């Protein structure tokens, strides 16, 4: 068992740990909503950019790990560090700044990103275009699991009302099981449509896992100078 992890937590996450151990790298996220939407965003990125510029996590060996809730992400930094696994993390802005122990845990990740928002739903509504939010609401309004307390989308709604409704629907159907956040992301046609924060994280991880090749110095040349020119 990984150091610093409670046995109960390990038992609950055995499948995820098995996948992470077999993977080349891990992206730790706060919950199932984030896992589902990051997977969807990665597919759109690959389809839009092509496998030369972006390789899908399934092919790259990047595993998405659900930390199980707000504030849980830091604890897995030392865990994956002890396992010698390249680990990255993305988390919402906490209600109060992380204390020193949690900051030290975060420092064990290769790289971390903190959302500018306290909820992933707020980030999506801010960074996804209003046109895509309208398509999303039109798509889900007739689903059997559409939130009963939410009004149905109407094309005549103002942009502000669309944002409010999208936020309400996403919050009501939070989690990987319902998949509403992933459905919203699926309405993005290209990488340019994706939430900038999500896109930038996936691209940054891809670049870290695929650094540009360093050319070998010419025979008899100065190795230090050759590397400096790259």
Short mmCIF file of C-alpha atoms in Angstrom, two decimals:
data_model
loop_
_atom_site.label_atom_id
_atom_site.label_comp_id
_atom_site.label_asym_id
_atom_site.label_seq_id
_atom_site.Cartn_x
_atom_site.Cartn_y
_atom_site.Cartn_z
CA UNK A 1 0.00 0.00 0.00
CA UNK A 2 1.22 3.50 -0.80
CA UNK A 3 2.65 5.48 2.14
CA UNK A 4 0.37 8.04 3.76
CA UNK A 5 -2.85 6.61 2.36
CA UNK A 6 -5.52 5.28 4.67
CA UNK A 7 -6.38 1.59 4.05
CA UNK A 8 -10.04 2.51 3.56
CA UNK A 9 -9.15 4.99 0.81
CA UNK A 10 -6.97 2.43 -0.91
CA UNK A 11 -9.69 -0.24 -0.86
CA UNK A 12 -12.22 2.19 -2.36
CA UNK A 13 -9.84 3.15 -5.14
CA UNK A 14 -8.21 -0.17 -6.00
CA UNK A 15 -9.34 -0.15 -9.61
CA UNK A 16 -8.07 3.38 -10.14
CA UNK A 17 -4.74 2.55 -8.53
CA UNK A 18 -4.38 -0.50 -10.73
CA UNK A 19 -4.91 1.65 -13.83
CA UNK A 20 -2.56 4.35 -12.53
CA UNK A 21 0.22 1.87 -11.81
CA UNK A 22 0.03 0.55 -15.36
CA UNK A 23 -0.05 4.06 -16.84
CA UNK A 24 2.89 6.21 -17.86
CA UNK A 25 1.47 9.23 -16.00
CA UNK A 26 -1.54 10.29 -13.91
CA UNK A 27 -3.74 13.38 -13.82
CA UNK A 28 -5.45 13.63 -10.42
CA UNK A 29 -8.81 15.42 -10.46
CA UNK A 30 -11.34 16.27 -7.76
CA UNK A 31 -14.24 14.17 -8.95
CA UNK A 32 -16.06 12.14 -11.56
CA UNK A 33 -17.36 15.24 -13.33
CA UNK A 34 -13.81 16.35 -14.07
CA UNK A 35 -12.69 12.88 -15.12
CA UNK A 36 -15.53 12.57 -17.64
CA UNK A 37 -15.11 16.03 -19.16
CA UNK A 38 -11.31 15.77 -19.41
CA UNK A 39 -11.69 12.48 -21.29
CA UNK A 40 -14.16 14.07 -23.69
CA UNK A 41 -11.96 17.13 -24.15
CA UNK A 42 -8.96 14.92 -24.92
CA UNK A 43 -10.90 13.16 -27.69
CA UNK A 44 -11.86 16.51 -29.24
CA UNK A 45 -8.26 17.70 -29.01
CA UNK A 46 -6.95 14.63 -30.83
CA UNK A 47 -9.65 14.82 -33.52
CA UNK A 48 -9.00 18.51 -34.02
CA UNK A 49 -5.20 18.69 -33.82
CA UNK A 50 -4.29 15.22 -35.09
CA UNK A 51 -2.14 12.62 -33.39
CA UNK A 52 1.11 14.36 -34.38
CA UNK A 53 0.31 17.45 -32.30
CA UNK A 54 -1.76 15.76 -29.61
CA UNK A 55 -1.90 12.12 -28.64
CA UNK A 56 -4.99 10.76 -26.88
CA UNK A 57 -4.36 9.82 -23.22
CA UNK A 58 -5.30 6.19 -23.93
CA UNK A 59 -2.40 6.00 -26.39
CA UNK A 60 -0.08 8.23 -24.41
CA UNK A 61 -0.52 6.27 -21.20
CA UNK A 62 -2.13 9.07 -19.20
CA UNK A 63 -4.60 7.88 -16.56
CA UNK A 64 -7.28 10.12 -15.04
CA UNK A 65 -7.67 9.63 -11.29
CA UNK A 66 -10.75 10.67 -9.28
CA UNK A 67 -9.50 11.91 -5.89
CA UNK A 68 -12.99 11.67 -4.44
CA UNK A 69 -13.96 15.20 -3.52
CA UNK A 70 -13.05 18.80 -2.83
CA UNK A 71 -9.73 19.21 -1.06
CA UNK A 72 -8.67 15.61 -1.67
CA UNK A 73 -6.20 16.23 -4.48
CA UNK A 74 -3.14 17.23 -2.39
CA UNK A 75 -3.08 13.94 -0.47
CA UNK A 76 -2.22 11.97 -3.61
CA UNK A 77 0.92 13.95 -4.40
CA UNK A 78 3.08 12.01 -1.91
CA UNK A 79 1.32 8.77 -2.83
CA UNK A 80 2.22 8.91 -6.51
CA UNK A 81 5.59 10.42 -5.67
CA UNK A 82 6.40 7.36 -3.57
CA UNK A 83 5.25 5.16 -6.44
CA UNK A 84 7.69 6.97 -8.79
CA UNK A 85 4.80 7.95 -11.04
CA UNK A 86 4.65 11.14 -13.07
CA UNK A 87 1.61 12.82 -11.54
CA UNK A 88 -0.18 16.05 -12.37
CA UNK A 89 -3.12 17.68 -10.60
CA UNK A 90 -5.99 20.07 -11.26
CA UNK A 91 -8.28 21.33 -8.50
CA UNK A 92 -10.86 24.03 -7.82
CA UNK A 93 -10.01 27.18 -5.89
CA UNK A 94 -10.45 26.05 -2.26
CA UNK A 95 -12.76 27.91 0.10
CA UNK A 96 -9.70 28.75 2.17
CA UNK A 97 -6.04 28.55 1.11
CA UNK A 98 -4.37 25.18 1.61
CA UNK A 99 -2.26 24.98 4.76
CA UNK A 100 1.46 24.20 4.75
CA UNK A 101 1.05 20.39 4.95
CA UNK A 102 -1.22 20.40 1.90
CA UNK A 103 1.11 22.77 0.06
CA UNK A 104 3.94 20.34 0.69
CA UNK A 105 1.77 17.51 -0.64
CA UNK A 106 1.02 19.50 -3.79
CA UNK A 107 4.74 20.09 -4.28
CA UNK A 108 5.18 16.35 -4.87
CA UNK A 109 3.33 16.60 -8.18
CA UNK A 110 5.21 17.25 -11.40
CA UNK A 111 2.85 20.18 -12.05
CA UNK A 112 -0.42 21.45 -10.62
CA UNK A 113 -3.12 23.80 -11.83
CA UNK A 114 -5.69 25.58 -9.70
CA UNK A 115 -8.96 26.58 -11.32
CA UNK A 116 -9.84 30.29 -11.14
CA UNK A 117 -13.27 29.17 -9.92
CA UNK A 118 -14.54 27.31 -6.85
CA UNK A 119 -16.68 24.97 -8.94
CA UNK A 120 -15.94 23.27 -12.23
CA UNK A 121 -19.44 24.21 -13.41
CA UNK A 122 -18.61 27.92 -12.99
CA UNK A 123 -15.48 27.47 -15.08
CA UNK A 124 -17.38 25.71 -17.86
CA UNK A 125 -20.10 28.34 -18.05
CA UNK A 126 -17.49 31.12 -18.17
CA UNK A 127 -15.15 29.54 -20.73
CA UNK A 128 -17.56 27.75 -23.08
CA UNK A 129 -19.21 29.99 -25.67
CA UNK A 130 -22.87 30.87 -25.28
CA UNK A 131 -23.66 29.22 -28.62
CA UNK A 132 -22.33 25.90 -27.38
CA UNK A 133 -24.23 26.26 -24.10
CA UNK A 134 -27.42 26.81 -26.11
CA UNK A 135 -26.77 23.66 -28.15
CA UNK A 136 -26.13 21.74 -24.95
CA UNK A 137 -29.37 22.90 -23.31
CA UNK A 138 -31.37 22.15 -26.43
CA UNK A 139 -29.85 18.66 -26.47
CA UNK A 140 -30.50 17.73 -22.83
CA UNK A 141 -33.88 19.35 -22.22
CA UNK A 142 -35.78 16.23 -23.37
CA UNK A 143 -33.60 13.69 -21.55
CA UNK A 144 -35.37 11.52 -18.99
CA UNK A 145 -32.86 12.56 -16.34
CA UNK A 146 -33.17 16.30 -17.01
CA UNK A 147 -33.49 18.04 -13.60
CA UNK A 148 -37.18 18.30 -12.78
CA UNK A 149 -36.78 21.64 -11.01
CA UNK A 150 -34.97 23.29 -13.90
CA UNK A 151 -36.93 25.14 -16.54
CA UNK A 152 -36.70 23.90 -20.10
CA UNK A 153 -34.45 25.78 -22.47
CA UNK A 154 -36.10 28.24 -24.84
CA UNK A 155 -34.30 29.75 -27.81
CA UNK A 156 -35.63 33.18 -26.83
CA UNK A 157 -33.73 33.18 -23.52
CA UNK A 158 -31.19 35.95 -22.98
CA UNK A 159 -27.52 35.00 -22.81
CA UNK A 160 -27.48 35.66 -19.07
CA UNK A 161 -30.47 33.37 -18.55
CA UNK A 162 -28.77 30.69 -20.65
CA UNK A 163 -25.67 30.85 -18.45
CA UNK A 164 -27.77 30.63 -15.29
CA UNK A 165 -29.72 27.67 -16.62
CA UNK A 166 -26.60 25.87 -17.84
CA UNK A 167 -24.99 26.30 -14.42
CA UNK A 168 -28.12 25.05 -12.66
CA UNK A 169 -28.41 21.99 -14.88
CA UNK A 170 -24.72 21.11 -14.61
CA UNK A 171 -24.81 21.39 -10.81
CA UNK A 172 -27.98 19.30 -10.55
CA UNK A 173 -26.44 16.55 -12.64
CA UNK A 174 -22.93 16.67 -11.24
CA UNK A 175 -20.86 13.49 -11.43
CA UNK A 176 -19.57 11.01 -13.95
CA UNK A 177 -22.74 8.91 -13.93
CA UNK A 178 -24.99 11.61 -15.39
CA UNK A 179 -22.23 12.94 -17.60
CA UNK A 180 -23.80 16.33 -18.25
CA UNK A 181 -20.49 18.20 -18.13
CA UNK A 182 -19.06 15.76 -20.67
CA UNK A 183 -22.14 16.27 -22.85
CA UNK A 184 -21.48 20.02 -22.81
CA UNK A 185 -17.86 19.41 -23.83
CA UNK A 186 -19.01 17.05 -26.60
CA UNK A 187 -20.77 19.99 -28.25
CA UNK A 188 -17.37 21.61 -28.82
CA UNK A 189 -16.50 20.99 -32.46
CA UNK A 190 -12.80 21.88 -32.37
CA UNK A 191 -10.04 22.46 -29.84
CA UNK A 192 -10.72 26.22 -30.10
CA UNK A 193 -14.21 25.62 -28.69
CA UNK A 194 -12.91 23.88 -25.56
CA UNK A 195 -12.66 25.68 -22.21
CA UNK A 196 -9.24 27.33 -22.38
CA UNK A 197 -8.21 26.10 -18.93
CA UNK A 198 -8.98 22.46 -19.75
CA UNK A 199 -7.33 22.67 -23.17
CA UNK A 200 -4.17 24.28 -21.80
CA UNK A 201 -3.75 21.62 -19.11
CA UNK A 202 -4.09 18.72 -21.53
CA UNK A 203 -1.69 20.31 -24.03
CA UNK A 204 0.85 21.12 -21.29
CA UNK A 205 0.82 17.52 -20.04
CA UNK A 206 1.20 16.21 -23.59
CA UNK A 207 4.23 18.46 -24.14
CA UNK A 208 5.77 17.37 -20.85
CA UNK A 209 5.38 13.72 -21.76
CA UNK A 210 6.68 14.32 -25.28
CA UNK A 211 9.59 16.76 -25.04
CA UNK A 212 11.21 17.81 -28.32
CA UNK A 213 14.08 15.61 -29.33
CA UNK A 214 17.54 17.03 -28.74
CA UNK A 215 19.80 16.60 -31.75
CA UNK A 216 23.06 14.77 -31.20
CA UNK A 217 26.10 17.03 -31.50
CA UNK A 218 28.23 16.67 -34.59
CA UNK A 219 31.23 14.34 -34.18
CA UNK A 220 34.03 16.21 -32.47
CA UNK A 221 31.75 19.18 -31.74
CA UNK A 222 31.13 20.96 -28.46
CA UNK A 223 28.27 19.12 -26.77
CA UNK A 224 27.43 21.99 -24.42
CA UNK A 225 27.16 24.49 -27.26
CA UNK A 226 25.01 22.12 -29.34
CA UNK A 227 22.51 21.73 -26.52
CA UNK A 228 22.38 25.48 -25.92
CA UNK A 229 21.40 26.09 -29.53
CA UNK A 230 18.42 23.73 -29.40
#
